[in-house]
PDB file of C-alpha atoms and ligand atoms in Angstrom:
ATOM      1  CA  MET A  17      12.380  -7.050  -7.119  1.00 60.00           C
ATOM      2  CA  ARG A  18      14.615  -6.962 -10.177  1.00 62.00           C
ATOM      3  CA  LYS A  19      17.821  -5.169  -9.294  1.00 65.00           C
ATOM      4  CA  GLY A  20      17.661  -1.445 -10.002  1.00 80.00           C
ATOM      5  CA  ARG A  21      14.272  -1.695 -11.741  1.00 90.00           C
ATOM      6  CA  PRO A  22      11.252   0.308 -10.594  1.00 94.00           C
ATOM      7  CA  SER A  23       8.358  -1.807  -9.357  1.00 95.00           C
ATOM      8  CA  ARG A  24       6.063  -3.085 -12.103  1.00 94.00           C
ATOM      9  CA  THR A  25       3.341  -3.927  -9.624  1.00 95.00           C
ATOM     10  CA  ALA A  26       3.335  -0.346  -8.316  1.00 97.00           C
ATOM     11  CA  LEU A  27       2.906   0.853 -11.899  1.00 97.00           C
ATOM     12  CA  LYS A  28       0.126  -1.692 -12.457  1.00 95.00           C
ATOM     13  CA  VAL A  29      -1.818  -0.411  -9.443  1.00 96.00           C
ATOM     14  CA  ALA A  30      -1.365   3.218 -10.535  1.00 98.00           C
ATOM     15  CA  LEU A  31      -2.517   2.497 -14.105  1.00 97.00           C
ATOM     16  CA  ALA A  32      -5.494   0.543 -12.731  1.00 96.00           C
ATOM     17  CA  ILE A  33      -6.525   3.593 -10.696  1.00 97.00           C
ATOM     18  CA  ILE A  34      -6.397   5.735 -13.843  1.00 97.00           C
ATOM     19  CA  SER A  35      -8.478   3.162 -15.744  1.00 96.00           C
ATOM     20  CA  LEU A  36     -10.988   2.927 -12.907  1.00 96.00           C
ATOM     21  CA  GLY A  37     -11.406   6.683 -13.294  1.00 95.00           C
ATOM     22  CA  ALA A  38     -12.949   5.949 -16.707  1.00 94.00           C
ATOM     23  CA  LYS A  39     -15.594   3.657 -15.193  1.00 94.00           C
ATOM     24  CA  PRO A  40     -18.974   5.332 -14.826  1.00 93.00           C
ATOM     25  CA  GLY A  41     -19.885   5.863 -11.182  1.00 91.00           C
ATOM     26  CA  MET A  42     -16.315   5.431  -9.898  1.00 92.00           C
ATOM     27  CA  GLU A  43     -15.920   9.164  -9.344  1.00 88.00           C
ATOM     28  CA  LYS A  44     -18.341   8.776  -6.414  1.00 89.00           C
ATOM     29  CA  LEU A  45     -16.183   6.051  -4.818  1.00 91.00           C
ATOM     30  CA  LEU A  46     -12.572   7.026  -5.520  1.00 95.00           C
ATOM     31  CA  PRO A  47     -10.923   9.618  -3.250  1.00 96.00           C
ATOM     32  CA  PRO A  48     -11.244  13.070  -4.855  1.00 95.00           C
ATOM     33  CA  GLY A  49      -8.299  14.028  -7.074  1.00 97.00           C
ATOM     34  CA  ILE A  50      -6.670  10.598  -6.996  1.00 98.00           C
ATOM     35  CA  VAL A  51      -7.004   9.840 -10.710  1.00 97.00           C
ATOM     36  CA  GLN A  52      -5.614  13.190 -11.860  1.00 97.00           C
ATOM     37  CA  ALA A  53      -2.786  13.129  -9.291  1.00 98.00           C
ATOM     38  CA  THR A  54      -1.804   9.568 -10.236  1.00 98.00           C
ATOM     39  CA  ALA A  55      -1.751  10.416 -13.946  1.00 98.00           C
ATOM     40  CA  GLU A  56       0.335  13.526 -13.270  1.00 98.00           C
ATOM     41  CA  LEU A  57       2.744  11.591 -11.051  1.00 98.00           C
ATOM     42  CA  LEU A  58       3.359   8.825 -13.579  1.00 98.00           C
ATOM     43  CA  VAL A  59       4.167  11.334 -16.309  1.00 98.00           C
ATOM     44  CA  ALA A  60       6.217  13.719 -14.126  1.00 98.00           C
ATOM     45  CA  SER A  61       8.285  10.846 -12.694  1.00 98.00           C
ATOM     46  CA  GLY A  62       8.833   9.206 -16.060  1.00 97.00           C
ATOM     47  CA  ALA A  63       7.317   5.970 -14.704  1.00 97.00           C
ATOM     48  CA  ALA A  64       4.985   5.985 -17.723  1.00 98.00           C
ATOM     49  CA  GLY A  65       4.764   8.050 -20.882  1.00 97.00           C
ATOM     50  CA  ARG A  66       1.979  10.509 -21.612  1.00 97.00           C
ATOM     51  CA  ARG A  67       0.519   8.163 -24.238  1.00 97.00           C
ATOM     52  CA  THR A  68       0.426   5.198 -21.862  1.00 97.00           C
ATOM     53  CA  VAL A  69      -1.294   7.294 -19.232  1.00 98.00           C
ATOM     54  CA  ARG A  70      -3.809   8.637 -21.769  1.00 97.00           C
ATOM     55  CA  TRP A  71      -4.491   5.069 -22.933  1.00 97.00           C
ATOM     56  CA  ALA A  72      -4.930   3.878 -19.338  1.00 97.00           C
ATOM     57  CA  GLY A  73      -7.694   6.438 -18.927  1.00 96.00           C
ATOM     58  CA  SER A  74      -9.599   5.236 -22.007  1.00 96.00           C
ATOM     59  CA  ARG A  75     -12.686   3.033 -22.184  1.00 93.00           C
ATOM     60  CA  LEU A  76     -10.602   0.551 -24.190  1.00 94.00           C
ATOM     61  CA  ALA A  77      -8.088   0.121 -21.351  1.00 94.00           C
ATOM     62  CA  LEU A  78     -10.980  -0.267 -18.940  1.00 94.00           C
ATOM     63  CA  SER A  79     -12.424  -3.098 -21.004  1.00 93.00           C
ATOM     64  CA  VAL A  80      -9.002  -4.769 -21.279  1.00 92.00           C
ATOM     65  CA  TYR A  81      -8.608  -4.681 -17.485  1.00 91.00           C
ATOM     66  CA  GLU A  82     -12.140  -6.031 -17.088  1.00 90.00           C
ATOM     67  CA  ALA A  83     -11.524  -8.768 -19.657  1.00 89.00           C
ATOM     68  CA  PHE A  84      -8.494  -9.997 -17.703  1.00 89.00           C
ATOM     69  CA  ASP A  85     -10.217  -9.868 -14.318  1.00 87.00           C
ATOM     70  CA  TRP A  86     -10.534 -13.685 -14.344  1.00 88.00           C
ATOM     71  CA  MET A  87      -6.823 -13.894 -13.457  1.00 89.00           C
ATOM     72  CA  LEU A  88      -7.382 -12.226 -10.073  1.00 88.00           C
ATOM     73  CA  PRO A  89     -11.159 -12.273  -9.652  1.00 86.00           C
ATOM     74  CA  GLY A  90     -12.558  -8.955  -8.466  1.00 87.00           C
ATOM     75  CA  GLN A  91      -9.126  -7.434  -7.911  1.00 90.00           C
ATOM     76  CA  PHE A  92      -9.363  -4.681 -10.544  1.00 91.00           C
ATOM     77  CA  GLU A  93     -12.341  -2.973  -8.907  1.00 90.00           C
ATOM     78  CA  ALA A  94     -10.974  -3.877  -5.496  1.00 91.00           C
ATOM     79  CA  PHE A  95      -8.044  -1.502  -6.146  1.00 94.00           C
ATOM     80  CA  ALA A  96     -10.554   1.359  -5.886  1.00 94.00           C
ATOM     81  CA  GLY A  97     -11.968  -0.014  -2.614  1.00 93.00           C
ATOM     82  CA  ARG A  98      -8.398  -0.526  -1.361  1.00 95.00           C
ATOM     83  CA  LYS A  99      -7.548   3.152  -1.920  1.00 97.00           C
ATOM     84  CA  VAL A 100     -10.777   4.165  -0.153  1.00 95.00           C
ATOM     85  CA  PHE A 101     -10.022   1.829   2.754  1.00 94.00           C
ATOM     86  CA  PHE A 102      -6.474   3.099   3.347  1.00 96.00           C
ATOM     87  CA  GLU A 103      -7.435   6.749   3.005  1.00 97.00           C
ATOM     88  CA  ARG A 104     -10.305   6.183   5.468  1.00 95.00           C
ATOM     89  CA  GLN A 105      -7.839   4.662   7.952  1.00 95.00           C
ATOM     90  CA  VAL A 106      -5.606   7.715   7.663  1.00 98.00           C
ATOM     91  CA  ARG A 107      -8.442  10.218   8.038  1.00 97.00           C
ATOM     92  CA  ASP A 108      -9.933   8.327  11.008  1.00 96.00           C
ATOM     93  CA  GLY A 109      -6.494   7.988  12.603  1.00 97.00           C
ATOM     94  CA  LEU A 110      -5.860  11.718  12.207  1.00 98.00           C
ATOM     95  CA  ASP A 111      -9.294  12.447  13.693  1.00 97.00           C
ATOM     96  CA  ALA A 112      -8.255  10.287  16.650  1.00 95.00           C
ATOM     97  CA  GLY A 113      -5.134  12.390  17.192  1.00 96.00           C
ATOM     98  CA  ALA A 114      -2.425  10.851  15.007  1.00 98.00           C
ATOM     99  CA  ARG A 115       0.334  13.279  14.029  1.00 97.00           C
ATOM    100  CA  GLN A 116       2.426  11.061  11.745  1.00 98.00           C
ATOM    101  CA  VAL A 117       1.576   8.940   8.725  1.00 98.00           C
ATOM    102  CA  LEU A 118       4.069   6.326   7.541  1.00 98.00           C
ATOM    103  CA  VAL A 119       3.408   4.732   4.152  1.00 98.00           C
ATOM    104  CA  LEU A 120       5.483   1.586   3.631  1.00 98.00           C
ATOM    105  CA  GLY A 121       5.988   0.352   0.058  1.00 97.00           C
ATOM    106  CA  ALA A 122       4.245   3.498  -1.163  1.00 98.00           C
ATOM    107  CA  GLY A 123       4.819   2.916  -4.887  1.00 98.00           C
ATOM    108  CA  TYR A 124       3.060   5.599  -6.949  1.00 98.00           C
ATOM    109  CA  ASP A 125       0.363   6.093  -4.349  1.00 98.00           C
ATOM    110  CA  THR A 126      -0.582   9.786  -4.067  1.00 98.00           C
ATOM    111  CA  LEU A 127      -2.168   9.801  -0.602  1.00 98.00           C
ATOM    112  CA  GLY A 128       0.794  11.586   1.009  1.00 98.00           C
ATOM    113  CA  TRP A 129       0.991  14.222  -1.706  1.00 98.00           C
ATOM    114  CA  ARG A 130      -2.763  14.863  -1.660  1.00 98.00           C
ATOM    115  CA  LEU A 131      -3.255  14.892   2.114  1.00 98.00           C
ATOM    116  CA  ALA A 132      -0.072  16.671   3.271  1.00 98.00           C
ATOM    117  CA  PRO A 133      -1.318  20.190   2.336  1.00 98.00           C
ATOM    118  CA  GLU A 134      -4.691  19.462   3.969  1.00 98.00           C
ATOM    119  CA  PHE A 135      -2.968  18.455   7.249  1.00 98.00           C
ATOM    120  CA  PRO A 136       0.032  20.809   7.527  1.00 98.00           C
ATOM    121  CA  ASN A 137       0.697  19.802  11.149  1.00 97.00           C
ATOM    122  CA  VAL A 138       0.992  16.114  10.309  1.00 98.00           C
ATOM    123  CA  ARG A 139       4.252  14.548   9.091  1.00 97.00           C
ATOM    124  CA  PHE A 140       3.881  12.216   6.118  1.00 98.00           C
ATOM    125  CA  LEU A 141       6.726   9.781   5.451  1.00 98.00           C
ATOM    126  CA  GLU A 142       6.893   7.316   2.609  1.00 98.00           C
ATOM    127  CA  ILE A 143       9.353   4.496   2.093  1.00 97.00           C
ATOM    128  CA  ASP A 144       9.895   2.420  -1.017  1.00 97.00           C
ATOM    129  CA  HIS A 145      12.547   0.408  -2.735  1.00 95.00           C
ATOM    130  CA  PRO A 146      15.203   2.801  -4.130  1.00 95.00           C
ATOM    131  CA  ALA A 147      14.490   2.316  -7.846  1.00 94.00           C
ATOM    132  CA  THR A 148      10.794   3.163  -7.409  1.00 97.00           C
ATOM    133  CA  ALA A 149      11.320   5.793  -4.691  1.00 97.00           C
ATOM    134  CA  HIS A 150      13.843   7.738  -6.779  1.00 96.00           C
ATOM    135  CA  LEU A 151      11.494   7.912  -9.752  1.00 97.00           C
ATOM    136  CA  LYS A 152       8.626   8.948  -7.529  1.00 98.00           C
ATOM    137  CA  ALA A 153      10.733  11.615  -5.810  1.00 98.00           C
ATOM    138  CA  LYS A 154      11.470  13.126  -9.217  1.00 98.00           C
ATOM    139  CA  GLY A 155       7.757  13.243 -10.005  1.00 98.00           C
ATOM    140  CA  ILE A 156       6.783  14.648  -6.618  1.00 98.00           C
ATOM    141  CA  ALA A 157       9.474  17.343  -6.924  1.00 98.00           C
ATOM    142  CA  ALA A 158       8.039  18.367 -10.309  1.00 98.00           C
ATOM    143  CA  MET A 159       4.492  18.438  -8.902  1.00 98.00           C
ATOM    144  CA  GLY A 160       5.606  20.420  -5.830  1.00 98.00           C
ATOM    145  CA  ARG A 161       6.572  18.505  -2.703  1.00 98.00           C
ATOM    146  CA  PRO A 162       4.684  19.668   0.378  1.00 98.00           C
ATOM    147  CA  GLU A 163       7.151  20.497   3.180  1.00 97.00           C
ATOM    148  CA  ASN A 164       5.579  17.924   5.499  1.00 97.00           C
ATOM    149  CA  LEU A 165       6.007  15.051   3.016  1.00 98.00           C
ATOM    150  CA  CYS A 166       9.277  13.117   3.145  1.00 96.00           C
ATOM    151  CA  LEU A 167      10.200  10.325   0.713  1.00 97.00           C
ATOM    152  CA  ILE A 168      12.771   7.733   1.747  1.00 96.00           C
ATOM    153  CA  ALA A 169      14.446   5.282  -0.623  1.00 96.00           C
ATOM    154  CA  GLU A 170      15.295   1.992   1.136  1.00 94.00           C
ATOM    155  CA  ASP A 171      14.911  -1.742   0.776  1.00 93.00           C
ATOM    156  CA  LEU A 172      12.823  -2.833   3.763  1.00 92.00           C
ATOM    157  CA  GLY A 173      14.085  -6.371   3.315  1.00 87.00           C
ATOM    158  CA  LYS A 174      17.646  -5.210   3.926  1.00 88.00           C
ATOM    159  CA  ARG A 175      17.611  -2.100   6.077  1.00 89.00           C
ATOM    160  CA  GLN A 176      16.098  -2.005   9.553  1.00 92.00           C
ATOM    161  CA  LEU A 177      13.242   0.460   9.774  1.00 95.00           C
ATOM    162  CA  VAL A 178      14.341   1.339  13.311  1.00 93.00           C
ATOM    163  CA  ASP A 179      17.758   2.541  12.073  1.00 93.00           C
ATOM    164  CA  LEU A 180      16.166   4.389   9.199  1.00 92.00           C
ATOM    165  CA  LEU A 181      13.681   6.335  11.269  1.00 93.00           C
ATOM    166  CA  LYS A 182      15.996   6.945  14.225  1.00 87.00           C
ATOM    167  CA  SER A 183      18.270   8.847  11.889  1.00 87.00           C
ATOM    168  CA  ASN A 184      15.341  10.852  10.485  1.00 88.00           C
ATOM    169  CA  ALA A 185      15.111  14.149  12.338  1.00 89.00           C
ATOM    170  CA  THR A 186      11.390  14.555  11.613  1.00 90.00           C
ATOM    171  CA  TRP A 187      10.339  11.190  13.100  1.00 95.00           C
ATOM    172  CA  ASN A 188       8.829  11.263  16.595  1.00 95.00           C
ATOM    173  CA  PRO A 189       8.719   7.778  18.178  1.00 94.00           C
ATOM    174  CA  HIS A 190       6.249   9.009  20.821  1.00 95.00           C
ATOM    175  CA  ALA A 191       3.688  10.428  18.390  1.00 96.00           C
ATOM    176  CA  ARG A 192       0.426   8.681  17.623  1.00 97.00           C
ATOM    177  CA  THR A 193       0.909   7.353  14.121  1.00 98.00           C
ATOM    178  CA  VAL A 194      -0.967   5.742  11.245  1.00 98.00           C
ATOM    179  CA  ILE A 195       1.111   3.160   9.386  1.00 98.00           C
ATOM    180  CA  LEU A 196       0.013   1.837   6.004  1.00 98.00           C
ATOM    181  CA  ALA A 197       1.306  -1.212   4.164  1.00 98.00           C
ATOM    182  CA  GLU A 198      -0.959  -1.420   1.128  1.00 98.00           C
ATOM    183  CA  GLY A 199      -0.063  -4.340  -1.119  1.00 97.00           C
ATOM    184  CA  LEU A 200       3.381  -4.726   0.480  1.00 97.00           C
ATOM    185  CA  VAL A 201       3.761  -7.588   2.948  1.00 97.00           C
ATOM    186  CA  MET A 202       3.242 -10.336   0.354  1.00 97.00           C
ATOM    187  CA  TYR A 203       6.537  -9.255  -1.269  1.00 96.00           C
ATOM    188  CA  LEU A 204       8.608  -9.660   1.910  1.00 95.00           C
ATOM    189  CA  SER A 205      10.139 -12.742   3.544  1.00 95.00           C
ATOM    190  CA  PRO A 206       8.452 -14.125   6.703  1.00 96.00           C
ATOM    191  CA  GLU A 207      11.410 -12.858   8.782  1.00 95.00           C
ATOM    192  CA  ALA A 208      11.136  -9.387   7.244  1.00 95.00           C
ATOM    193  CA  VAL A 209       7.370  -9.224   7.882  1.00 97.00           C
ATOM    194  CA  SER A 210       7.685 -10.283  11.557  1.00 96.00           C
ATOM    195  CA  SER A 211      10.540  -7.865  12.059  1.00 96.00           C
ATOM    196  CA  LEU A 212       8.646  -5.042  10.316  1.00 96.00           C
ATOM    197  CA  PHE A 213       5.612  -5.366  12.628  1.00 97.00           C
ATOM    198  CA  CYS A 214       7.869  -5.594  15.736  1.00 96.00           C
ATOM    199  CA  GLN A 215       9.922  -2.595  14.689  1.00 96.00           C
ATOM    200  CA  CYS A 216       6.829  -0.544  13.898  1.00 96.00           C
ATOM    201  CA  ALA A 217       5.455  -1.282  17.373  1.00 96.00           C
ATOM    202  CA  ALA A 218       8.671   0.132  18.863  1.00 94.00           C
ATOM    203  CA  LEU A 219       8.626   3.223  16.671  1.00 95.00           C
ATOM    204  CA  VAL A 220       5.255   4.788  17.453  1.00 96.00           C
ATOM    205  CA  GLY A 221       3.369   6.315  20.360  1.00 96.00           C
ATOM    206  CA  SER A 222       0.372   4.704  22.042  1.00 94.00           C
ATOM    207  CA  GLY A 223      -2.948   4.846  20.245  1.00 94.00           C
ATOM    208  CA  SER A 224      -1.308   4.210  16.853  1.00 97.00           C
ATOM    209  CA  ARG A 225      -2.806   2.050  14.145  1.00 97.00           C
ATOM    210  CA  PHE A 226      -1.324  -0.141  11.416  1.00 97.00           C
ATOM    211  CA  ALA A 227      -3.490  -0.838   8.349  1.00 97.00           C
ATOM    212  CA  PHE A 228      -2.387  -3.419   5.799  1.00 97.00           C
ATOM    213  CA  SER A 229      -3.575  -5.795   3.126  1.00 96.00           C
ATOM    214  CA  TYR A 230      -2.445  -9.418   2.850  1.00 96.00           C
ATOM    215  CA  PHE A 231      -3.044 -12.728   1.148  1.00 96.00           C
ATOM    216  CA  ALA A 232      -4.585 -15.625   3.002  1.00 95.00           C
ATOM    217  CA  ARG A 233      -2.422 -18.759   3.044  1.00 96.00           C
ATOM    218  CA  GLY A 234      -3.882 -21.611   1.029  1.00 93.00           C
ATOM    219  CA  ALA A 235      -4.026 -25.250   2.102  1.00 92.00           C
ATOM    220  CA  ASP A 236      -0.791 -25.819   0.152  1.00 93.00           C
ATOM    221  CA  GLY A 237       1.009 -23.140   2.200  1.00 94.00           C
ATOM    222  CA  ARG A 238       1.185 -20.676  -0.704  1.00 94.00           C
ATOM    223  CA  PRO A 239      -0.536 -17.288  -0.957  1.00 95.00           C
ATOM    224  CA  ASP A 240      -4.092 -17.929  -2.139  1.00 94.00           C
ATOM    225  CA  ALA A 241      -4.956 -15.620  -5.024  1.00 91.00           C
ATOM    226  CA  GLY A 242      -7.963 -17.566  -6.254  1.00 89.00           C
ATOM    227  CA  ARG A 243      -8.443 -20.170  -8.925  1.00 89.00           C
ATOM    228  CA  TRP A 244      -5.417 -19.111 -10.975  1.00 92.00           C
ATOM    229  CA  THR A 245      -2.988 -18.869  -8.076  1.00 93.00           C
ATOM    230  CA  GLY A 246      -0.391 -21.089  -9.773  1.00 93.00           C
ATOM    231  CA  LEU A 247      -0.351 -18.924 -12.895  1.00 95.00           C
ATOM    232  CA  MET A 248      -0.235 -15.707 -10.876  1.00 93.00           C
ATOM    233  CA  LEU A 249       2.603 -16.936  -8.661  1.00 95.00           C
ATOM    234  CA  TRP A 250       4.535 -17.820 -11.788  1.00 95.00           C
ATOM    235  CA  LEU A 251       3.833 -14.440 -13.422  1.00 95.00           C
ATOM    236  CA  GLN A 252       4.811 -12.524 -10.298  1.00 93.00           C
ATOM    237  CA  LYS A 253       8.063 -14.446 -10.136  1.00 94.00           C
ATOM    238  CA  ALA A 254       8.666 -13.789 -13.824  1.00 93.00           C
ATOM    239  CA  VAL A 255       8.344 -10.015 -13.342  1.00 90.00           C
ATOM    240  CA  GLY A 256      10.771 -10.210 -10.428  1.00 92.00           C
ATOM    241  CA  GLU A 257       8.231  -9.432  -7.686  1.00 93.00           C
ATOM    242  CA  PRO A 258       7.261 -12.826  -6.281  1.00 95.00           C
ATOM    243  CA  TRP A 259       4.521 -13.209  -3.695  1.00 96.00           C
ATOM    244  CA  ILE A 260       6.105 -14.789  -0.659  1.00 96.00           C
ATOM    245  CA  TRP A 261       4.297 -14.008   2.586  1.00 97.00           C
ATOM    246  CA  SER A 262       0.779 -15.006   3.504  1.00 97.00           C
ATOM    247  CA  ILE A 263      -1.048 -15.998   6.670  1.00 97.00           C
ATOM    248  CA  ARG A 264      -4.260 -17.790   7.632  1.00 95.00           C
ATOM    249  CA  PRO A 265      -6.722 -15.072   8.698  1.00 93.00           C
ATOM    250  CA  GLU A 266      -7.473 -17.002  11.904  1.00 92.00           C
ATOM    251  CA  GLU A 267      -3.772 -16.884  12.829  1.00 95.00           C
ATOM    252  CA  LEU A 268      -3.371 -13.157  12.210  1.00 95.00           C
ATOM    253  CA  GLY A 269      -4.450 -12.119  15.732  1.00 94.00           C
ATOM    254  CA  SER A 270      -1.792 -14.192  17.509  1.00 95.00           C
ATOM    255  CA  PHE A 271       0.845 -13.200  14.944  1.00 96.00           C
ATOM    256  CA  LEU A 272       0.118  -9.530  15.636  1.00 96.00           C
ATOM    257  CA  GLU A 273       0.075 -10.046  19.425  1.00 95.00           C
ATOM    258  CA  ARG A 274       3.589 -11.495  19.235  1.00 95.00           C
ATOM    259  CA  ALA A 275       4.692  -8.401  17.326  1.00 96.00           C
ATOM    260  CA  GLY A 276       3.195  -5.951  19.833  1.00 95.00           C
ATOM    261  CA  TRP A 277      -0.106  -5.188  18.071  1.00 96.00           C
ATOM    262  CA  ARG A 278      -3.732  -6.075  18.666  1.00 94.00           C
ATOM    263  CA  ILE A 279      -6.010  -6.891  15.760  1.00 92.00           C
ATOM    264  CA  ALA A 280      -8.842  -4.367  15.578  1.00 87.00           C
ATOM    265  CA  PRO A 281     -11.637  -5.831  13.432  1.00 79.00           C
ATOM    266  CA  GLU A 282     -13.944  -3.078  14.695  1.00 78.00           C
ATOM    267  CA  LEU A 283     -11.917  -0.607  12.583  1.00 78.00           C
ATOM    268  CA  VAL A 284     -12.266  -2.569   9.356  1.00 77.00           C
ATOM    269  CA  GLU A 285     -15.532  -1.598   7.758  1.00 67.00           C
ATOM    270  CA  LEU A 286     -14.893  -3.697   4.673  1.00 59.00           C
ATOM    271  CA  SER A 287     -14.175  -6.987   6.409  1.00 55.00           C
ATOM    272  CA  GLY A 288     -13.602 -10.233   4.540  1.00 64.00           C
ATOM    273  CA  LEU A 289     -12.071 -10.858   1.181  1.00 70.00           C
ATOM    274  CA  ARG A 290     -11.804  -7.932  -1.268  1.00 82.00           C
ATOM    275  CA  GLY A 291     -10.702  -9.074  -4.702  1.00 84.00           C
ATOM    276  CA  VAL A 292      -7.972 -11.522  -3.704  1.00 88.00           C
ATOM    277  CA  GLU A 293      -6.757  -9.710  -0.591  1.00 93.00           C
ATOM    278  CA  PHE A 294      -7.822  -9.276   3.005  1.00 93.00           C
ATOM    279  CA  TYR A 295      -7.616  -5.946   4.793  1.00 94.00           C
ATOM    280  CA  ALA A 296      -6.661  -5.638   8.432  1.00 94.00           C
ATOM    281  CA  VAL A 297      -6.067  -2.979  11.050  1.00 95.00           C
ATOM    282  CA  ALA A 298      -4.036  -3.397  14.213  1.00 96.00           C
ATOM    283  CA  THR A 299      -3.666  -0.981  17.094  1.00 95.00           C
ATOM    284  CA  ASN A 300      -1.259  -0.688  19.974  1.00 90.00           C
ATOM    285  CA  ARG A 301      -1.860   0.245  23.614  1.00 67.00           C
ATOM    286  CA  ALA A 302      -4.366   2.881  24.697  1.00 57.00           C
ATOM    287  CA  TYR A 303      -6.247   3.085  21.454  1.00 56.00           C
ATOM    288  CA  GLU A 304      -9.205   5.422  21.649  1.00 51.00           C
ATOM    289  CA  ARG A 305     -11.364   6.097  18.704  1.00 48.00           C
TER     290      ARG A 305
HETATM  291  C1  LIG B   9       1.978  -3.697  -5.323  1.00 68.45           C
HETATM  292  S1  LIG B   9       2.998  -2.311  -5.103  1.00 68.45           S
HETATM  293  C2  LIG B   9       1.936  -1.338  -4.062  1.00 68.45           C
HETATM  294  C3  LIG B   9       2.240   0.127  -4.164  1.00 68.45           C
HETATM  295  C4  LIG B   9       1.320   1.015  -3.337  1.00 68.45           C
HETATM  296  N1  LIG B   9       1.348   0.660  -1.940  1.00 68.45           N
HETATM  297  C5  LIG B   9      -0.098   0.952  -3.859  1.00 68.45           C
HETATM  298  O1  LIG B   9      -0.865   0.107  -3.371  1.00 68.45           O
HETATM  299  O2  LIG B   9      -0.434   1.713  -4.765  1.00 68.45           O
HETATM  300  C6  LIG B   9       4.214  -2.902  -3.962  1.00 68.45           C
HETATM  301  C7  LIG B   9       5.226  -1.843  -3.546  1.00 68.45           C
HETATM  302  O3  LIG B   9       6.054  -2.392  -2.525  1.00 68.45           O
HETATM  303  C8  LIG B   9       7.376  -1.983  -2.770  1.00 68.45           C
HETATM  304  N2  LIG B   9       8.299  -2.948  -2.168  1.00 68.45           N
HETATM  305  C9  LIG B   9       8.353  -4.284  -2.389  1.00 68.45           C
HETATM  306  N3  LIG B   9       9.363  -4.828  -1.695  1.00 68.45           N
HETATM  307  C10 LIG B   9       9.949  -3.811  -1.015  1.00 68.45           C
HETATM  308  C11 LIG B   9      11.061  -3.733  -0.126  1.00 68.45           C
HETATM  309  N4  LIG B   9      11.779  -4.801   0.180  1.00 68.45           N
HETATM  310  N5  LIG B   9      11.389  -2.511   0.388  1.00 68.45           N
HETATM  311  C12 LIG B   9      10.678  -1.413   0.068  1.00 68.45           C
HETATM  312  N6  LIG B   9       9.610  -1.430  -0.769  1.00 68.45           N
HETATM  313  C13 LIG B   9       9.272  -2.608  -1.309  1.00 68.45           C
HETATM  314  C14 LIG B   9       7.504  -1.972  -4.276  1.00 68.45           C
HETATM  315  O4  LIG B   9       8.603  -1.186  -4.722  1.00 68.45           O
HETATM  316  C15 LIG B   9       6.154  -1.408  -4.672  1.00 68.45           C
HETATM  317  O5  LIG B   9       6.177  -0.009  -4.775  1.00 68.45           O
END
């Protein structure tokens, strides 16, 4: 992440969601209100200007995104499926008794803002890198921050999550929790990813779930983002948000076990590769659906 600069990749995902809103049929797939809320958030936070947001919602922007889909095959449309997947995990987790939702590397995602009023007895916490989190907080304040939504600005590569949440009066380490890391772990070092999963296991009550997306590791040991991986790795590095962490899907189960989680493929309806990412869900002890 470039020092002091808001995340470009978070902005890219948010603009993609707005563009997907212009695709016929997408309104049936995308979570209700997500396109409007994302557009409002980008403008209110100053992350993007009104004109950029209007352009992102045009048919022209849609065709530009589609024209460049060869760089990350299938990933543009997969952003819609990714939003559906993570929101499904939250709703299912809440149905199963979760009382906290922790969104790590939240970017300009609007799930917390949209769901907090619907679930007033659930605490929603979001964490992101300070430069992005501060902008988002400004936007959320302008849109009206629900009382049960808390935004935290921290670098997860530097600050221990355990320290951060222990000092947060609203966090209950015994509560059943849904943790989301959507498009995050690839940006962290291997040490930070292992530590993050271990810390999360120590911070939540039994029956919690952790949903995340990740890149598979290629034969050369690098994240595998398809045919143009080399170009994409270079571009990501150039924008200051390099992809670092990846794992072979067959090694994910043992990795999670070591960190105190159990892989739960039965909770992943959309199994396998989506765009260039895999989705996974892990649970801790005493999980009951
Ligand atoms: C690709 S964006 C995904 C944003 C959001 N989860 C979504 O899918 O719409 C990655 C996010 O991870 C955040 N991030 C990356 N490294 C981080 C770190 N060390 N600490 C906190 N957040 C980080 C970035 O600021 C950015 O918002």
